[in-house]
Tab-separated table of C-alpha atoms in Angstrom:
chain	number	residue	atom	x	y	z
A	1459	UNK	CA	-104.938	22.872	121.501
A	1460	UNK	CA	-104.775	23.798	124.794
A	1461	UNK	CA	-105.776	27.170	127.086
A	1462	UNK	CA	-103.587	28.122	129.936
A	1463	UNK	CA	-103.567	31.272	132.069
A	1464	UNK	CA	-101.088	32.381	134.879
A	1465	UNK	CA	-101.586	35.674	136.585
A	1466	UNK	CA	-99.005	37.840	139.125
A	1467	UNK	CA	-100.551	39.624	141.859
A	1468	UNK	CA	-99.301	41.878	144.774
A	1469	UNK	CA	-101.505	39.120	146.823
A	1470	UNK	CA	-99.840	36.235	145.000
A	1471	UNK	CA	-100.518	33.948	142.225
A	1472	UNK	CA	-103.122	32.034	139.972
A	1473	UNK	CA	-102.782	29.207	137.454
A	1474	UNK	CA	-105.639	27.795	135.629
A	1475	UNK	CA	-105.143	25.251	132.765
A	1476	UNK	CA	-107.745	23.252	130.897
A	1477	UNK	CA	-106.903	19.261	129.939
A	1478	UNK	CA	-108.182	19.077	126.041
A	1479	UNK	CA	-105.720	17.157	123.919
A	1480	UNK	CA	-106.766	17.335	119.864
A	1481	UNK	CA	-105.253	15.185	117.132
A	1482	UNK	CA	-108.495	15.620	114.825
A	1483	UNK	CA	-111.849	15.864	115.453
A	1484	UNK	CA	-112.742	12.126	116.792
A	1485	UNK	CA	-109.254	11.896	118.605
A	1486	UNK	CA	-110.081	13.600	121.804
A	1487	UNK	CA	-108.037	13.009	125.041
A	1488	UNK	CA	-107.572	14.295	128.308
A	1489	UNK	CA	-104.164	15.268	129.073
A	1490	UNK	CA	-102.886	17.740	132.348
A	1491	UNK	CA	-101.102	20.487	131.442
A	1492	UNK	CA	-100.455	22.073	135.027
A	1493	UNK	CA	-97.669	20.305	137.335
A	1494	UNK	CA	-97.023	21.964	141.190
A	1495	UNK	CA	-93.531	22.094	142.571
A	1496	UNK	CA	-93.669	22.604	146.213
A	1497	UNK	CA	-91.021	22.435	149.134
A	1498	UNK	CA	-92.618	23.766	152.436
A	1499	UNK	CA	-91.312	27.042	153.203
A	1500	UNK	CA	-88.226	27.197	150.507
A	1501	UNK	CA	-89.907	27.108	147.038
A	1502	UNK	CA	-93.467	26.905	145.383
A	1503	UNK	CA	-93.347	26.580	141.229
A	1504	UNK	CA	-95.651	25.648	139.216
A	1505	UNK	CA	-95.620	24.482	135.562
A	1506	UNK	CA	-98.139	25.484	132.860
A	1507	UNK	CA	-97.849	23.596	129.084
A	1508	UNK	CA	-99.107	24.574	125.503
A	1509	UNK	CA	-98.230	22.776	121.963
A	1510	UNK	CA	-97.171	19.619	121.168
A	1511	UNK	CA	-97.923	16.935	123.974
A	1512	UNK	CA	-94.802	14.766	123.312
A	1513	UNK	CA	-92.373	17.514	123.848
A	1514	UNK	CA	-93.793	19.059	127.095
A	1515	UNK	CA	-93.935	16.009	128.125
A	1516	UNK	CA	-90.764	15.272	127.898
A	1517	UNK	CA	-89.446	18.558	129.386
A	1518	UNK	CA	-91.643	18.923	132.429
A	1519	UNK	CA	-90.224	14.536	132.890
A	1520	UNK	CA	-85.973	16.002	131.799
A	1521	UNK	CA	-86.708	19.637	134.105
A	1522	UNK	CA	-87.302	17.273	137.304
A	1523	UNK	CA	-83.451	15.757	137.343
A	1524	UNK	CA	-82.371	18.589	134.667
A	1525	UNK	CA	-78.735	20.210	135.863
A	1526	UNK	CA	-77.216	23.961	134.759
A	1527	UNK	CA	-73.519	23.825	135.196
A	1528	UNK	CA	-72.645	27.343	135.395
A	1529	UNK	CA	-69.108	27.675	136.626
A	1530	UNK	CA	-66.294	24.780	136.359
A	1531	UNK	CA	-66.824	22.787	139.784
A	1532	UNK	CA	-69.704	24.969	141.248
A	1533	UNK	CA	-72.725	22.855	142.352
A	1534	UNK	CA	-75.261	22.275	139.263
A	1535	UNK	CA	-78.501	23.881	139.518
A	1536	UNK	CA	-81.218	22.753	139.360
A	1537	UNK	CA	-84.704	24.143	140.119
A	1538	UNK	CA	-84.426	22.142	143.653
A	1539	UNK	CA	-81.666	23.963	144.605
A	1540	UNK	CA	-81.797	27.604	142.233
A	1541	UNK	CA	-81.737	30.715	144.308
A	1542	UNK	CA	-84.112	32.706	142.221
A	1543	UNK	CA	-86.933	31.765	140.123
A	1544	UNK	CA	-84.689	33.077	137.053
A	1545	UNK	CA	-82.333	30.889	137.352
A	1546	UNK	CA	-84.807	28.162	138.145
A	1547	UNK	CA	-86.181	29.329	134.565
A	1548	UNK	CA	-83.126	28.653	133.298
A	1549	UNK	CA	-83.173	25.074	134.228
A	1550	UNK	CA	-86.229	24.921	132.328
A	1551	UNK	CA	-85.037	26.665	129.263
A	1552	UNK	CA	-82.241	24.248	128.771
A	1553	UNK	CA	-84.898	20.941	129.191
A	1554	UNK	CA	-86.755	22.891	126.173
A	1555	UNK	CA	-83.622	22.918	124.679
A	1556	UNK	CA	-82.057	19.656	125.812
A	1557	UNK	CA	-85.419	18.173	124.194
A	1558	UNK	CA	-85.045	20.333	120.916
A	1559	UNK	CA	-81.584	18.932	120.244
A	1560	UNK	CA	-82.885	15.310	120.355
A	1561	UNK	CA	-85.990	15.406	118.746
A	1562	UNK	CA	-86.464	18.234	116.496
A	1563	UNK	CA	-84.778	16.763	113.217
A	1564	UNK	CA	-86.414	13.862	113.497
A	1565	UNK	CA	-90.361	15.661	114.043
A	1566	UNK	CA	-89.234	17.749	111.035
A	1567	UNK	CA	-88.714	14.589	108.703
A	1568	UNK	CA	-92.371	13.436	110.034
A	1569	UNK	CA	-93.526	17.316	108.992
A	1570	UNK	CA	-94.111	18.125	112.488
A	1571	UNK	CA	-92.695	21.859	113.470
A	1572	UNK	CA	-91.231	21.773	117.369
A	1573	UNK	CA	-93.853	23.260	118.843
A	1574	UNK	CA	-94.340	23.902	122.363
A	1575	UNK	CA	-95.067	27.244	125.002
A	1576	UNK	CA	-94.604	27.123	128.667
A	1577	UNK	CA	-95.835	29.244	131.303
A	1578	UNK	CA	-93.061	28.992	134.981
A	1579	UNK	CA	-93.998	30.828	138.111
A	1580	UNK	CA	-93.832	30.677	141.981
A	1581	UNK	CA	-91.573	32.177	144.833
A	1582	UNK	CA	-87.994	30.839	145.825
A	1583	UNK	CA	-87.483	32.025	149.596
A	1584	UNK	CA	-85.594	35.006	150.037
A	1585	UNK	CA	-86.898	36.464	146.495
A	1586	UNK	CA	-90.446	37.756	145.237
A	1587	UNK	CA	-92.819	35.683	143.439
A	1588	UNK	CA	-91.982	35.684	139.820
A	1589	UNK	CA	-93.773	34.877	136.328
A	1590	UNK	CA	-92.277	33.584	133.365
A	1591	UNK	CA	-93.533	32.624	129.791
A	1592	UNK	CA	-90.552	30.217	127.747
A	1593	UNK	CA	-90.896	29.648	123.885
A	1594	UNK	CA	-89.690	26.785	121.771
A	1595	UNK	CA	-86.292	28.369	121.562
A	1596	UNK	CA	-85.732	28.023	125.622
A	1597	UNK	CA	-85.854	31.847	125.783
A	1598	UNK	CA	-88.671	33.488	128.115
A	1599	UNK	CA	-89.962	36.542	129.414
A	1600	UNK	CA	-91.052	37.786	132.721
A	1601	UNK	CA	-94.458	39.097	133.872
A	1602	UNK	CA	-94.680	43.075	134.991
A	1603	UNK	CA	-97.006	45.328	136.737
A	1604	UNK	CA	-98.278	46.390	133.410
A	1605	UNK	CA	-98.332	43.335	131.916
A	1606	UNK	CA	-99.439	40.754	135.210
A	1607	UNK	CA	-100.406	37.674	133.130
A	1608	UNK	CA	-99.561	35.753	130.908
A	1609	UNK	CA	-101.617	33.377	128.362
A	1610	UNK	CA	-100.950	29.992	126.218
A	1611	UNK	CA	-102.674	27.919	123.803
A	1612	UNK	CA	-106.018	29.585	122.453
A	1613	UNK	CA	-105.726	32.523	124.348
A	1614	UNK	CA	-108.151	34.929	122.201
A	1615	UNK	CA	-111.498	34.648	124.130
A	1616	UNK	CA	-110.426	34.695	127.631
A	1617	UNK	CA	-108.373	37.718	127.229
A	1618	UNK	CA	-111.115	40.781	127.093
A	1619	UNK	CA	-111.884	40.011	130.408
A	1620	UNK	CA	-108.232	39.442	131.656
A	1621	UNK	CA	-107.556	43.179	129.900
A	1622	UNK	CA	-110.896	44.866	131.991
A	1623	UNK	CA	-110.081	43.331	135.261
A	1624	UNK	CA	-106.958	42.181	136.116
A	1625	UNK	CA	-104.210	44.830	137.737
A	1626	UNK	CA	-101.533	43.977	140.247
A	1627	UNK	CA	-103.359	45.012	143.137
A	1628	UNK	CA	-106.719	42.880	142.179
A	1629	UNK	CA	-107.446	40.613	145.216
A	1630	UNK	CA	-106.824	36.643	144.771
A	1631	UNK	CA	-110.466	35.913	144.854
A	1632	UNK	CA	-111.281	38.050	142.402
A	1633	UNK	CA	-108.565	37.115	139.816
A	1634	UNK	CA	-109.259	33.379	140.432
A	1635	UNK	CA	-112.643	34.395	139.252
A	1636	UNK	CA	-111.876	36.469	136.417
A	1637	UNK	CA	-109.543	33.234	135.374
A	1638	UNK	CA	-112.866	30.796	135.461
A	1639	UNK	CA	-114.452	33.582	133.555
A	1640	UNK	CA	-111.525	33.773	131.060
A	1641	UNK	CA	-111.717	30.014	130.741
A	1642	UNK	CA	-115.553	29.857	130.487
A	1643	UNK	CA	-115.376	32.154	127.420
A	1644	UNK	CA	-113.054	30.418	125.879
A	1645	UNK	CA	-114.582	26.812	126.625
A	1646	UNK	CA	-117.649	28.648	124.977
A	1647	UNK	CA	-116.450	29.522	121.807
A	1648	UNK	CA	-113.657	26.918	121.086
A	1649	UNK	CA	-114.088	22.715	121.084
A	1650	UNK	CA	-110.637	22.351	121.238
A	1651	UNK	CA	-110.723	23.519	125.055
A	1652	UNK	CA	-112.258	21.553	127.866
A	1653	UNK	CA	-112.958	19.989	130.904
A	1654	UNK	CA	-111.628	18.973	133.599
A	1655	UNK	CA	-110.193	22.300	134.820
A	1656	UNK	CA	-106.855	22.513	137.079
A	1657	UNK	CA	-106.473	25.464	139.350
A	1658	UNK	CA	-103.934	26.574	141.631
A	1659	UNK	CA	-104.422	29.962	144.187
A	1660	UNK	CA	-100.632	30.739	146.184
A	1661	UNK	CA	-100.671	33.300	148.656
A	1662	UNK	CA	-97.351	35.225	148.550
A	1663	UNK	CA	-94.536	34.473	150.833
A	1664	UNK	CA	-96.361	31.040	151.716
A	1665	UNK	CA	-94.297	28.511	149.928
A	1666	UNK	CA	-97.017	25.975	150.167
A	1667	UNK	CA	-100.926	25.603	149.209
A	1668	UNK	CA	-104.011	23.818	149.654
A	1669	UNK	CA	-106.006	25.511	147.103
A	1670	UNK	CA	-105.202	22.898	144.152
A	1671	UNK	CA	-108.556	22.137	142.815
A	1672	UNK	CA	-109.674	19.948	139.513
A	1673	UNK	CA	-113.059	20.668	138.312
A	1674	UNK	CA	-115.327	19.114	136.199
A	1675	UNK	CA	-118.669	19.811	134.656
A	1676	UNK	CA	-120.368	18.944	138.596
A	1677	UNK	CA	-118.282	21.311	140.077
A	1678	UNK	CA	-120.904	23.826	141.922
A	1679	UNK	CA	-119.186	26.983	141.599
A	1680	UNK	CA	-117.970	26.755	138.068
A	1681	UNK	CA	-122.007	26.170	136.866
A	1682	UNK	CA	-122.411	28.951	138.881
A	1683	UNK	CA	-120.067	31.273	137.059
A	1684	UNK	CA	-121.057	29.968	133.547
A	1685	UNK	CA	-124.633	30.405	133.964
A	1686	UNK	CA	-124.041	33.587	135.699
A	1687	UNK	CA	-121.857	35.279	133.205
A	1688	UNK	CA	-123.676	34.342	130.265
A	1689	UNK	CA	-127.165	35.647	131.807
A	1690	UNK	CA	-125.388	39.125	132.960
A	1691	UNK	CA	-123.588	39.788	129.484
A	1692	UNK	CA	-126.610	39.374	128.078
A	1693	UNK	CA	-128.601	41.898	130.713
A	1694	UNK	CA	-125.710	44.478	129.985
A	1695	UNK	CA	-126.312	43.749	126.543
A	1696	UNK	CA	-130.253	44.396	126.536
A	1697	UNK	CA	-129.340	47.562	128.476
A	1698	UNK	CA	-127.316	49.548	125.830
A	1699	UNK	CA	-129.921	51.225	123.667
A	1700	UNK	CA	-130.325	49.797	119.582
A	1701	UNK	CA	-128.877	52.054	116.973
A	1702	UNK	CA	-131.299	54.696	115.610
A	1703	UNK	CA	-131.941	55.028	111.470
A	1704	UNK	CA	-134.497	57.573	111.087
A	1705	UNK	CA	-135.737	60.077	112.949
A	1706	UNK	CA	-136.482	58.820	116.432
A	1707	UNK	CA	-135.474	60.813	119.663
A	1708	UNK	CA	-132.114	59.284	121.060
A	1709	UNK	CA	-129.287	61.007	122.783
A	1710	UNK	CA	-126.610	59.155	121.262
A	1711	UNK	CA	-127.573	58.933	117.523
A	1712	UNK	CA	-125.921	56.832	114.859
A	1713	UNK	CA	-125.936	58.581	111.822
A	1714	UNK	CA	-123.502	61.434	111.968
A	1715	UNK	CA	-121.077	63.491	109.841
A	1716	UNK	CA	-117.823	62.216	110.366
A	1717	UNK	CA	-115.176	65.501	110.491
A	1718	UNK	CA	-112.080	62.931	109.763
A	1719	UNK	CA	-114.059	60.319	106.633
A	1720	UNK	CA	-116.338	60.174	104.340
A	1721	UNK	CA	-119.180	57.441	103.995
A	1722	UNK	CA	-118.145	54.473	102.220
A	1723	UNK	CA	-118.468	55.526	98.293
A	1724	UNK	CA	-121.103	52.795	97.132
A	1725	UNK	CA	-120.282	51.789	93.318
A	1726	UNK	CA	-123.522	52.060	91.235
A	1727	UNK	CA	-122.094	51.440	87.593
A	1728	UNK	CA	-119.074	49.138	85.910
A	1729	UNK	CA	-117.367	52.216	84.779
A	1730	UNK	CA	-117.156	53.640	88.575
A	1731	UNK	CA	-114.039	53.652	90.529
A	1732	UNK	CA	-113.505	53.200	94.293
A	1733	UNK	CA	-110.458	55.932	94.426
């Protein structure tokens, strides 16, 4: 298992992946699951992996040299040469599928489903940035103003936060932020996610950056924002008032007749029914 989170801004883009490989409980590994495309001012991509570690493997090693023949003697494309991050998607769809075709029959004989999620974003020149998520099947999606990031892997616990904070016009700082906050939650509640980190910040229209970071448990900032975040949900916690059962003074009591349902009907004998 695996926890990956992309996220499409008006400012640009953020990827943050973890590096947790599981095949049981004492078969722990470290594995990347972010890869960065980048040719100075043409095209920045960059690569985000969920699911089985064989096949992404493969993909992200067939989607480097991987050709889409479109029309009969037009050039192939490929993503070094797409002109739009759709059709560099494309590429990418048919390395899932390229990848599908050669080993799926044989994972199912072994009991193993083809499983694997991708997350594909970045800016082509002459286009805006764009954010893709690609299933098993090749097919993907793109991100939208309402809908500006996307998620792989065990994406439950980070995603409150994602939901309260991000929007399209949220600065980069702050989204990088609410990403290591995302990831901290989920690092918190689930062993199958951990360190070292991999983050990427792109500024739109850039096609290039320096703000590729890996961070580990020393890394300043991120004990910063676990301790942090922890100590303030609990303050924020502490602040909103315990229910009230009897008959103290509260402006926001408890125990109220609901106009819509009834109290749950408790059942007192055997010969009592619920309905």
């Amino acid at each position: 298992m695996t926890y990956c989170v992309a996220i499409k801004l008006n400012a640009g883009l953020v990827f943050l992946s973890d590096s947790r490989t599981n095949a049981g409980l004492d078969q722990i590994s470290t594995f990347r699951k972010m890869i960065v495309y980048e040719k100075p001012d043409d095209r920045f991509m960059v690569l985000l992996s969920a699911g089985n570690l064989s096949i992404s493997q493969s993909i992200r090693e067939i989607l480097q040299v991987e050709q889409l023949k479109d029309h009969e003697g037009g050039e192939p494309i490929t993503i070094w040469n797409a002109k739009s991050m759709f059709d560099a998607c494309r590429v990418l769809g048919s390395a899932v599928r390229r990848v599908y075709e050669r080993d799926a029959a044989s994972l199912r004989q072994s009991g193993v489903e083809f499983n694997v999620s991708m997350i594909f974003g970045g800016q082509i020149k002459g286009e805006g940035m764009r954010l893709f998520q690609v299933y098993s099947a090749g097919n993907f999606i793109e991100a939208t103003p309402e809908t500006p990031y996307f998620q792989i892997g065990e994406s439950k616990y980070g995603k409150p936060v994602l939901d309260r904070v991000i929007t399209p016009t949220t600065p980069l700082d702050e989204a990088a932020k609410c990403a290591l906050v995302s990831m901290d939650s989920t690092l918190k509640s689930n062993l199958s996610v951990g360190l070292p980190l991999d983050l990427v910040v792109y500024e739109a229209h850039q096609f290039k950056t320096e703000k590729v970071i890996c961070i580990d448990e020393n890394n300043p900032y991120f004990r910063m924002v676990h301790g942090s975040w922890g100590q303030k949900l609990r303050e924020v916690f502490d602040s909103i008032e315990d229910p009230m059962w009897g008959d103290g003074q509260t402006e926001v009591p408890l125990m109220v007749h609901s106009p819509r349902s009834k109290p749950l009907h408790k059942i007192a004998t055997p010969q009592e029914k619920l309905i």
